[in-house]
Amino acid sequence: MIFLRITLIVLILGMLGLIIKMILGPTLWDRLLCLNLISAKTILLLAIYGVYRDNIMLLDIAISYGIIGFLTITLLSRFILRGGRQK
């Protein structure tokens, strides 16, 4: 149980670092990459917390969030590659 708590704390600290990097990122692609990593860490956070609390429902939510995060990053990347609103 202590290992799961330490893992949760490390994930939260990693997410805080990514939020700072996303705000300060020099390019739009760096910010998009940080958003993707935050999404992946959120999925891990939900899955580990679900195991910690012995709640299977959180694992289903993590899978759903993974699908939504993948689609969001894919659509944002296509939007940026096509020029955004300038066209």
PDB file of N, CA and C in Angstrom:
ATOM      1  N   MET A   1       0.810  -1.203   0.000  1.00  0.00           N
ATOM      2  CA  MET A   1       0.000   0.000   0.000  1.00  0.00           C
ATOM      3  C   MET A   1       0.852   1.265   0.000  1.00  0.00           C
ATOM      4  N   ILE A   2       1.977   1.234   0.685  1.00  0.00           N
ATOM      5  CA  ILE A   2       2.828   2.412   0.732  1.00  0.00           C
ATOM      6  C   ILE A   2       3.430   2.681  -0.644  1.00  0.00           C
ATOM      7  N   PHE A   3       3.698   1.606  -1.406  1.00  0.00           N
ATOM      8  CA  PHE A   3       4.237   1.772  -2.745  1.00  0.00           C
ATOM      9  C   PHE A   3       3.235   2.500  -3.649  1.00  0.00           C
ATOM     10  N   LEU A   4       1.954   2.175  -3.509  1.00  0.00           N
ATOM     11  CA  LEU A   4       0.930   2.845  -4.321  1.00  0.00           C
ATOM     12  C   LEU A   4       0.823   4.322  -3.955  1.00  0.00           C
ATOM     13  N   ARG A   5       0.936   4.640  -2.672  1.00  0.00           N
ATOM     14  CA  ARG A   5       0.898   6.041  -2.248  1.00  0.00           C
ATOM     15  C   ARG A   5       2.081   6.817  -2.805  1.00  0.00           C
ATOM     16  N   ILE A   6       3.261   6.227  -2.754  1.00  0.00           N
ATOM     17  CA  ILE A   6       4.451   6.898  -3.287  1.00  0.00           C
ATOM     18  C   ILE A   6       4.311   7.094  -4.792  1.00  0.00           C
ATOM     19  N   THR A   7       3.777   6.097  -5.477  1.00  0.00           N
ATOM     20  CA  THR A   7       3.569   6.207  -6.920  1.00  0.00           C
ATOM     21  C   THR A   7       2.585   7.318  -7.251  1.00  0.00           C
ATOM     22  N   LEU A   8       1.518   7.431  -6.484  1.00  0.00           N
ATOM     23  CA  LEU A   8       0.540   8.502  -6.706  1.00  0.00           C
ATOM     24  C   LEU A   8       1.174   9.881  -6.500  1.00  0.00           C
ATOM     25  N   ILE A   9       1.992  10.006  -5.477  1.00  0.00           N
ATOM     26  CA  ILE A   9       2.650  11.292  -5.204  1.00  0.00           C
ATOM     27  C   ILE A   9       3.620  11.651  -6.329  1.00  0.00           C
ATOM     28  N   VAL A  10       4.383  10.671  -6.797  1.00  0.00           N
ATOM     29  CA  VAL A  10       5.328  10.922  -7.884  1.00  0.00           C
ATOM     30  C   VAL A  10       4.587  11.313  -9.159  1.00  0.00           C
ATOM     31  N   LEU A  11       3.470  10.657  -9.448  1.00  0.00           N
ATOM     32  CA  LEU A  11       2.679  11.018 -10.635  1.00  0.00           C
ATOM     33  C   LEU A  11       2.135  12.442 -10.531  1.00  0.00           C
ATOM     34  N   ILE A  12       1.653  12.817  -9.373  1.00  0.00           N
ATOM     35  CA  ILE A  12       1.127  14.169  -9.193  1.00  0.00           C
ATOM     36  C   ILE A  12       2.227  15.210  -9.347  1.00  0.00           C
ATOM     37  N   LEU A  13       3.416  14.926  -8.802  1.00  0.00           N
ATOM     38  CA  LEU A  13       4.536  15.855  -8.964  1.00  0.00           C
ATOM     39  C   LEU A  13       4.962  15.953 -10.427  1.00  0.00           C
ATOM     40  N   GLY A  14       4.941  14.828 -11.123  1.00  0.00           N
ATOM     41  CA  GLY A  14       5.249  14.848 -12.549  1.00  0.00           C
ATOM     42  C   GLY A  14       4.239  15.653 -13.350  1.00  0.00           C
ATOM     43  N   MET A  15       2.975  15.534 -12.973  1.00  0.00           N
ATOM     44  CA  MET A  15       1.942  16.310 -13.659  1.00  0.00           C
ATOM     45  C   MET A  15       2.105  17.804 -13.390  1.00  0.00           C
ATOM     46  N   LEU A  16       2.485  18.171 -12.183  1.00  0.00           N
ATOM     47  CA  LEU A  16       2.716  19.586 -11.885  1.00  0.00           C
ATOM     48  C   LEU A  16       3.880  20.142 -12.713  1.00  0.00           C
ATOM     49  N   GLY A  17       4.939  19.340 -12.851  1.00  0.00           N
ATOM     50  CA  GLY A  17       6.055  19.747 -13.691  1.00  0.00           C
ATOM     51  C   GLY A  17       5.642  19.907 -15.143  1.00  0.00           C
ATOM     52  N   LEU A  18       4.786  19.017 -15.618  1.00  0.00           N
ATOM     53  CA  LEU A  18       4.314  19.124 -16.999  1.00  0.00           C
ATOM     54  C   LEU A  18       3.416  20.333 -17.206  1.00  0.00           C
ATOM     55  N   ILE A  19       2.635  20.682 -16.204  1.00  0.00           N
ATOM     56  CA  ILE A  19       1.787  21.876 -16.323  1.00  0.00           C
ATOM     57  C   ILE A  19       2.648  23.124 -16.443  1.00  0.00           C
ATOM     58  N   ILE A  20       3.719  23.176 -15.660  1.00  0.00           N
ATOM     59  CA  ILE A  20       4.642  24.313 -15.750  1.00  0.00           C
ATOM     60  C   ILE A  20       5.302  24.342 -17.119  1.00  0.00           C
ATOM     61  N   LYS A  21       5.736  23.186 -17.621  1.00  0.00           N
ATOM     62  CA  LYS A  21       6.351  23.115 -18.943  1.00  0.00           C
ATOM     63  C   LYS A  21       5.360  23.496 -20.030  1.00  0.00           C
ATOM     64  N   MET A  22       4.089  23.126 -19.854  1.00  0.00           N
ATOM     65  CA  MET A  22       3.079  23.470 -20.848  1.00  0.00           C
ATOM     66  C   MET A  22       2.855  24.976 -20.895  1.00  0.00           C
ATOM     67  N   ILE A  23       2.899  25.629 -19.762  1.00  0.00           N
ATOM     68  CA  ILE A  23       2.719  27.079 -19.723  1.00  0.00           C
ATOM     69  C   ILE A  23       3.924  27.785 -20.327  1.00  0.00           C
ATOM     70  N   LEU A  24       5.129  27.292 -20.038  1.00  0.00           N
ATOM     71  CA  LEU A  24       6.354  27.949 -20.479  1.00  0.00           C
ATOM     72  C   LEU A  24       6.893  27.424 -21.807  1.00  0.00           C
ATOM     73  N   GLY A  25       6.261  26.403 -22.378  1.00  0.00           N
ATOM     74  CA  GLY A  25       6.785  25.763 -23.581  1.00  0.00           C
ATOM     75  C   GLY A  25       7.033  26.752 -24.716  1.00  0.00           C
ATOM     76  N   PRO A  26       8.176  26.623 -25.389  1.00  0.00           N
ATOM     77  CA  PRO A  26       8.492  27.605 -26.423  1.00  0.00           C
ATOM     78  C   PRO A  26       7.630  27.468 -27.685  1.00  0.00           C
ATOM     79  N   THR A  27       7.224  26.262 -28.038  1.00  0.00           N
ATOM     80  CA  THR A  27       6.443  26.096 -29.266  1.00  0.00           C
ATOM     81  C   THR A  27       5.091  25.469 -28.950  1.00  0.00           C
ATOM     82  N   LEU A  28       4.232  25.561 -29.923  1.00  0.00           N
ATOM     83  CA  LEU A  28       2.901  24.981 -29.787  1.00  0.00           C
ATOM     84  C   LEU A  28       2.973  23.458 -29.705  1.00  0.00           C
ATOM     85  N   TRP A  29       3.934  22.859 -30.416  1.00  0.00           N
ATOM     86  CA  TRP A  29       4.071  21.404 -30.400  1.00  0.00           C
ATOM     87  C   TRP A  29       4.556  20.906 -29.047  1.00  0.00           C
ATOM     88  N   ASP A  30       5.402  21.699 -28.370  1.00  0.00           N
ATOM     89  CA  ASP A  30       5.814  21.322 -27.014  1.00  0.00           C
ATOM     90  C   ASP A  30       4.621  21.337 -26.067  1.00  0.00           C
ATOM     91  N   ARG A  31       3.775  22.301 -26.229  1.00  0.00           N
ATOM     92  CA  ARG A  31       2.580  22.379 -25.375  1.00  0.00           C
ATOM     93  C   ARG A  31       1.626  21.225 -25.649  1.00  0.00           C
ATOM     94  N   LEU A  32       1.494  20.856 -26.925  1.00  0.00           N
ATOM     95  CA  LEU A  32       0.637  19.730 -27.273  1.00  0.00           C
ATOM     96  C   LEU A  32       1.201  18.420 -26.729  1.00  0.00           C
ATOM     97  N   LEU A  33       2.513  18.261 -26.781  1.00  0.00           N
ATOM     98  CA  LEU A  33       3.153  17.079 -26.217  1.00  0.00           C
ATOM     99  C   LEU A  33       2.948  17.012 -24.710  1.00  0.00           C
ATOM    100  N   CYS A  34       3.068  18.145 -24.029  1.00  0.00           N
ATOM    101  CA  CYS A  34       2.821  18.169 -22.581  1.00  0.00           C
ATOM    102  C   CYS A  34       1.374  17.822 -22.262  1.00  0.00           C
ATOM    103  N   LEU A  35       0.448  18.298 -23.087  1.00  0.00           N
ATOM    104  CA  LEU A  35      -0.955  17.956 -22.888  1.00  0.00           C
ATOM    105  C   LEU A  35      -1.173  16.455 -23.049  1.00  0.00           C
ATOM    106  N   ASN A  36      -0.499  15.851 -24.015  1.00  0.00           N
ATOM    107  CA  ASN A  36      -0.604  14.412 -24.217  1.00  0.00           C
ATOM    108  C   ASN A  36      -0.016  13.649 -23.027  1.00  0.00           C
ATOM    109  N   LEU A  37       1.105  14.107 -22.510  1.00  0.00           N
ATOM    110  CA  LEU A  37       1.709  13.446 -21.351  1.00  0.00           C
ATOM    111  C   LEU A  37       0.864  13.610 -20.096  1.00  0.00           C
ATOM    112  N   ILE A  38       0.236  14.774 -19.934  1.00  0.00           N
ATOM    113  CA  ILE A  38      -0.661  14.967 -18.796  1.00  0.00           C
ATOM    114  C   ILE A  38      -1.849  14.010 -18.895  1.00  0.00           C
ATOM    115  N   SER A  39      -2.354  13.830 -20.111  1.00  0.00           N
ATOM    116  CA  SER A  39      -3.456  12.893 -20.319  1.00  0.00           C
ATOM    117  C   SER A  39      -3.037  11.466 -19.971  1.00  0.00           C
ATOM    118  N   ALA A  40      -1.848  11.067 -20.392  1.00  0.00           N
ATOM    119  CA  ALA A  40      -1.359   9.713 -20.089  1.00  0.00           C
ATOM    120  C   ALA A  40      -1.152   9.535 -18.586  1.00  0.00           C
ATOM    121  N   LYS A  41      -0.607  10.549 -17.922  1.00  0.00           N
ATOM    122  CA  LYS A  41      -0.386  10.454 -16.482  1.00  0.00           C
ATOM    123  C   LYS A  41      -1.714  10.444 -15.721  1.00  0.00           C
ATOM    124  N   THR A  42      -2.717  11.115 -16.239  1.00  0.00           N
ATOM    125  CA  THR A  42      -4.034  11.082 -15.613  1.00  0.00           C
ATOM    126  C   THR A  42      -4.635   9.686 -15.703  1.00  0.00           C
ATOM    127  N   ILE A  43      -4.436   9.028 -16.835  1.00  0.00           N
ATOM    128  CA  ILE A  43      -4.916   7.654 -16.984  1.00  0.00           C
ATOM    129  C   ILE A  43      -4.213   6.743 -15.973  1.00  0.00           C
ATOM    130  N   LEU A  44      -2.900   6.903 -15.850  1.00  0.00           N
ATOM    131  CA  LEU A  44      -2.156   6.119 -14.857  1.00  0.00           C
ATOM    132  C   LEU A  44      -2.623   6.421 -13.438  1.00  0.00           C
ATOM    133  N   LEU A  45      -2.863   7.693 -13.167  1.00  0.00           N
ATOM    134  CA  LEU A  45      -3.316   8.099 -11.841  1.00  0.00           C
ATOM    135  C   LEU A  45      -4.666   7.459 -11.504  1.00  0.00           C
ATOM    136  N   LEU A  46      -5.587   7.477 -12.458  1.00  0.00           N
ATOM    137  CA  LEU A  46      -6.896   6.864 -12.236  1.00  0.00           C
ATOM    138  C   LEU A  46      -6.780   5.356 -12.038  1.00  0.00           C
ATOM    139  N   ALA A  47      -5.930   4.721 -12.842  1.00  0.00           N
ATOM    140  CA  ALA A  47      -5.793   3.262 -12.730  1.00  0.00           C
ATOM    141  C   ALA A  47      -5.160   2.872 -11.397  1.00  0.00           C
ATOM    142  N   ILE A  48      -4.118   3.567 -11.003  1.00  0.00           N
ATOM    143  CA  ILE A  48      -3.454   3.231  -9.732  1.00  0.00           C
ATOM    144  C   ILE A  48      -4.361   3.548  -8.548  1.00  0.00           C
ATOM    145  N   TYR A  49      -5.082   4.667  -8.625  1.00  0.00           N
ATOM    146  CA  TYR A  49      -6.002   4.995  -7.541  1.00  0.00           C
ATOM    147  C   TYR A  49      -7.145   3.975  -7.462  1.00  0.00           C
ATOM    148  N   GLY A  50      -7.579   3.475  -8.622  1.00  0.00           N
ATOM    149  CA  GLY A  50      -8.605   2.437  -8.635  1.00  0.00           C
ATOM    150  C   GLY A  50      -8.134   1.157  -7.973  1.00  0.00           C
ATOM    151  N   VAL A  51      -6.880   0.802  -8.194  1.00  0.00           N
ATOM    152  CA  VAL A  51      -6.319  -0.379  -7.533  1.00  0.00           C
ATOM    153  C   VAL A  51      -6.169  -0.115  -6.039  1.00  0.00           C
ATOM    154  N   TYR A  52      -5.725   1.095  -5.700  1.00  0.00           N
ATOM    155  CA  TYR A  52      -5.520   1.454  -4.288  1.00  0.00           C
ATOM    156  C   TYR A  52      -6.830   1.409  -3.501  1.00  0.00           C
ATOM    157  N   ARG A  53      -7.901   1.915  -4.085  1.00  0.00           N
ATOM    158  CA  ARG A  53      -9.199   1.943  -3.400  1.00  0.00           C
ATOM    159  C   ARG A  53     -10.032   0.691  -3.659  1.00  0.00           C
ATOM    160  N   ASP A  54      -9.508  -0.226  -4.476  1.00  0.00           N
ATOM    161  CA  ASP A  54     -10.206  -1.456  -4.846  1.00  0.00           C
ATOM    162  C   ASP A  54     -11.564  -1.134  -5.485  1.00  0.00           C
ATOM    163  N   ASN A  55     -11.507  -0.258  -6.478  1.00  0.00           N
ATOM    164  CA  ASN A  55     -12.706   0.195  -7.175  1.00  0.00           C
ATOM    165  C   ASN A  55     -12.517  -0.055  -8.668  1.00  0.00           C
ATOM    166  N   ILE A  56     -13.229  -1.036  -9.185  1.00  0.00           N
ATOM    167  CA  ILE A  56     -13.102  -1.417 -10.592  1.00  0.00           C
ATOM    168  C   ILE A  56     -13.660  -0.329 -11.510  1.00  0.00           C
ATOM    169  N   MET A  57     -14.611   0.450 -11.031  1.00  0.00           N
ATOM    170  CA  MET A  57     -15.245   1.490 -11.846  1.00  0.00           C
ATOM    171  C   MET A  57     -14.232   2.529 -12.318  1.00  0.00           C
ATOM    172  N   LEU A  58     -13.231   2.824 -11.498  1.00  0.00           N
ATOM    173  CA  LEU A  58     -12.224   3.799 -11.891  1.00  0.00           C
ATOM    174  C   LEU A  58     -11.368   3.297 -13.051  1.00  0.00           C
ATOM    175  N   LEU A  59     -11.195   2.003 -13.173  1.00  0.00           N
ATOM    176  CA  LEU A  59     -10.468   1.455 -14.308  1.00  0.00           C
ATOM    177  C   LEU A  59     -11.245   1.653 -15.606  1.00  0.00           C
ATOM    178  N   ASP A  60     -12.557   1.512 -15.549  1.00  0.00           N
ATOM    179  CA  ASP A  60     -13.385   1.780 -16.721  1.00  0.00           C
ATOM    180  C   ASP A  60     -13.322   3.259 -17.115  1.00  0.00           C
ATOM    181  N   ILE A  61     -13.321   4.115 -16.118  1.00  0.00           N
ATOM    182  CA  ILE A  61     -13.214   5.543 -16.389  1.00  0.00           C
ATOM    183  C   ILE A  61     -11.855   5.869 -16.995  1.00  0.00           C
ATOM    184  N   ALA A  62     -10.805   5.206 -16.540  1.00  0.00           N
ATOM    185  CA  ALA A  62      -9.466   5.432 -17.092  1.00  0.00           C
ATOM    186  C   ALA A  62      -9.406   5.018 -18.559  1.00  0.00           C
ATOM    187  N   ILE A  63     -10.034   3.913 -18.906  1.00  0.00           N
ATOM    188  CA  ILE A  63     -10.061   3.478 -20.308  1.00  0.00           C
ATOM    189  C   ILE A  63     -10.826   4.476 -21.161  1.00  0.00           C
ATOM    190  N   SER A  64     -11.953   4.943 -20.663  1.00  0.00           N
ATOM    191  CA  SER A  64     -12.736   5.935 -21.403  1.00  0.00           C
ATOM    192  C   SER A  64     -11.959   7.236 -21.572  1.00  0.00           C
ATOM    193  N   TYR A  65     -11.275   7.661 -20.533  1.00  0.00           N
ATOM    194  CA  TYR A  65     -10.479   8.874 -20.612  1.00  0.00           C
ATOM    195  C   TYR A  65      -9.322   8.706 -21.597  1.00  0.00           C
ATOM    196  N   GLY A  66      -8.774   7.507 -21.690  1.00  0.00           N
ATOM    197  CA  GLY A  66      -7.719   7.246 -22.654  1.00  0.00           C
ATOM    198  C   GLY A  66      -8.195   7.407 -24.078  1.00  0.00           C
ATOM    199  N   ILE A  67      -9.372   6.911 -24.369  1.00  0.00           N
ATOM    200  CA  ILE A  67      -9.936   7.052 -25.715  1.00  0.00           C
ATOM    201  C   ILE A  67     -10.212   8.514 -26.022  1.00  0.00           C
ATOM    202  N   ILE A  68     -10.789   9.232 -25.077  1.00  0.00           N
ATOM    203  CA  ILE A  68     -11.084  10.648 -25.282  1.00  0.00           C
ATOM    204  C   ILE A  68      -9.798  11.455 -25.445  1.00  0.00           C
ATOM    205  N   GLY A  69      -8.783  11.153 -24.641  1.00  0.00           N
ATOM    206  CA  GLY A  69      -7.503  11.857 -24.748  1.00  0.00           C
ATOM    207  C   GLY A  69      -6.832  11.610 -26.083  1.00  0.00           C
ATOM    208  N   PHE A  70      -6.870  10.380 -26.579  1.00  0.00           N
ATOM    209  CA  PHE A  70      -6.283  10.071 -27.874  1.00  0.00           C
ATOM    210  C   PHE A  70      -6.987  10.840 -28.990  1.00  0.00           C
ATOM    211  N   LEU A  71      -8.302  10.838 -28.962  1.00  0.00           N
ATOM    212  CA  LEU A  71      -9.045  11.556 -29.997  1.00  0.00           C
ATOM    213  C   LEU A  71      -8.794  13.066 -29.932  1.00  0.00           C
ATOM    214  N   THR A  72      -8.695  13.602 -28.743  1.00  0.00           N
ATOM    215  CA  THR A  72      -8.446  15.034 -28.579  1.00  0.00           C
ATOM    216  C   THR A  72      -7.090  15.429 -29.150  1.00  0.00           C
ATOM    217  N   ILE A  73      -6.058  14.679 -28.827  1.00  0.00           N
ATOM    218  CA  ILE A  73      -4.722  14.995 -29.324  1.00  0.00           C
ATOM    219  C   ILE A  73      -4.673  14.836 -30.843  1.00  0.00           C
ATOM    220  N   THR A  74      -5.320  13.812 -31.368  1.00  0.00           N
ATOM    221  CA  THR A  74      -5.335  13.601 -32.808  1.00  0.00           C
ATOM    222  C   THR A  74      -6.040  14.751 -33.520  1.00  0.00           C
ATOM    223  N   LEU A  75      -7.178  15.164 -33.017  1.00  0.00           N
ATOM    224  CA  LEU A  75      -7.920  16.253 -33.658  1.00  0.00           C
ATOM    225  C   LEU A  75      -7.200  17.587 -33.517  1.00  0.00           C
ATOM    226  N   LEU A  76      -6.594  17.853 -32.378  1.00  0.00           N
ATOM    227  CA  LEU A  76      -5.832  19.092 -32.223  1.00  0.00           C
ATOM    228  C   LEU A  76      -4.619  19.125 -33.144  1.00  0.00           C
ATOM    229  N   SER A  77      -3.956  17.998 -33.324  1.00  0.00           N
ATOM    230  CA  SER A  77      -2.804  17.937 -34.230  1.00  0.00           C
ATOM    231  C   SER A  77      -3.224  18.202 -35.671  1.00  0.00           C
ATOM    232  N   ARG A  78      -4.309  17.602 -36.090  1.00  0.00           N
ATOM    233  CA  ARG A  78      -4.800  17.847 -37.455  1.00  0.00           C
ATOM    234  C   ARG A  78      -5.209  19.297 -37.639  1.00  0.00           C
ATOM    235  N   PHE A  79      -5.837  19.873 -36.626  1.00  0.00           N
ATOM    236  CA  PHE A  79      -6.247  21.275 -36.692  1.00  0.00           C
ATOM    237  C   PHE A  79      -5.038  22.192 -36.839  1.00  0.00           C
ATOM    238  N   ILE A  80      -3.985  21.916 -36.081  1.00  0.00           N
ATOM    239  CA  ILE A  80      -2.776  22.743 -36.147  1.00  0.00           C
ATOM    240  C   ILE A  80      -2.071  22.558 -37.482  1.00  0.00           C
ATOM    241  N   LEU A  81      -1.987  21.326 -37.973  1.00  0.00           N
ATOM    242  CA  LEU A  81      -1.306  21.071 -39.242  1.00  0.00           C
ATOM    243  C   LEU A  81      -2.020  21.720 -40.427  1.00  0.00           C
ATOM    244  N   ARG A  82      -3.309  21.836 -40.361  1.00  0.00           N
ATOM    245  CA  ARG A  82      -4.075  22.437 -41.460  1.00  0.00           C
ATOM    246  C   ARG A  82      -4.088  23.966 -41.389  1.00  0.00           C
ATOM    247  N   GLY A  83      -3.468  24.524 -40.405  1.00  0.00           N
ATOM    248  CA  GLY A  83      -3.359  25.986 -40.336  1.00  0.00           C
ATOM    249  C   GLY A  83      -4.290  26.640 -39.361  1.00  0.00           C
ATOM    250  N   GLY A  84      -5.072  25.888 -38.659  1.00  0.00           N
ATOM    251  CA  GLY A  84      -5.958  26.473 -37.667  1.00  0.00           C
ATOM    252  C   GLY A  84      -7.060  27.280 -38.285  1.00  0.00           C
ATOM    253  N   ARG A  85      -7.325  28.444 -37.742  1.00  0.00           N
ATOM    254  CA  ARG A  85      -8.408  29.301 -38.216  1.00  0.00           C
ATOM    255  C   ARG A  85      -7.985  30.239 -39.325  1.00  0.00           C
ATOM    256  N   GLN A  86      -6.717  30.256 -39.690  1.00  0.00           N
ATOM    257  CA  GLN A  86      -6.261  31.207 -40.694  1.00  0.00           C
ATOM    258  C   GLN A  86      -6.836  30.922 -42.078  1.00  0.00           C
ATOM    259  N   LYS A  87      -7.195  29.699 -42.369  1.00  0.00           N
ATOM    260  CA  LYS A  87      -7.688  29.370 -43.713  1.00  0.00           C
ATOM    261  C   LYS A  87      -9.141  29.676 -43.872  1.00  0.00           C
TER     262      LYS A  87
END
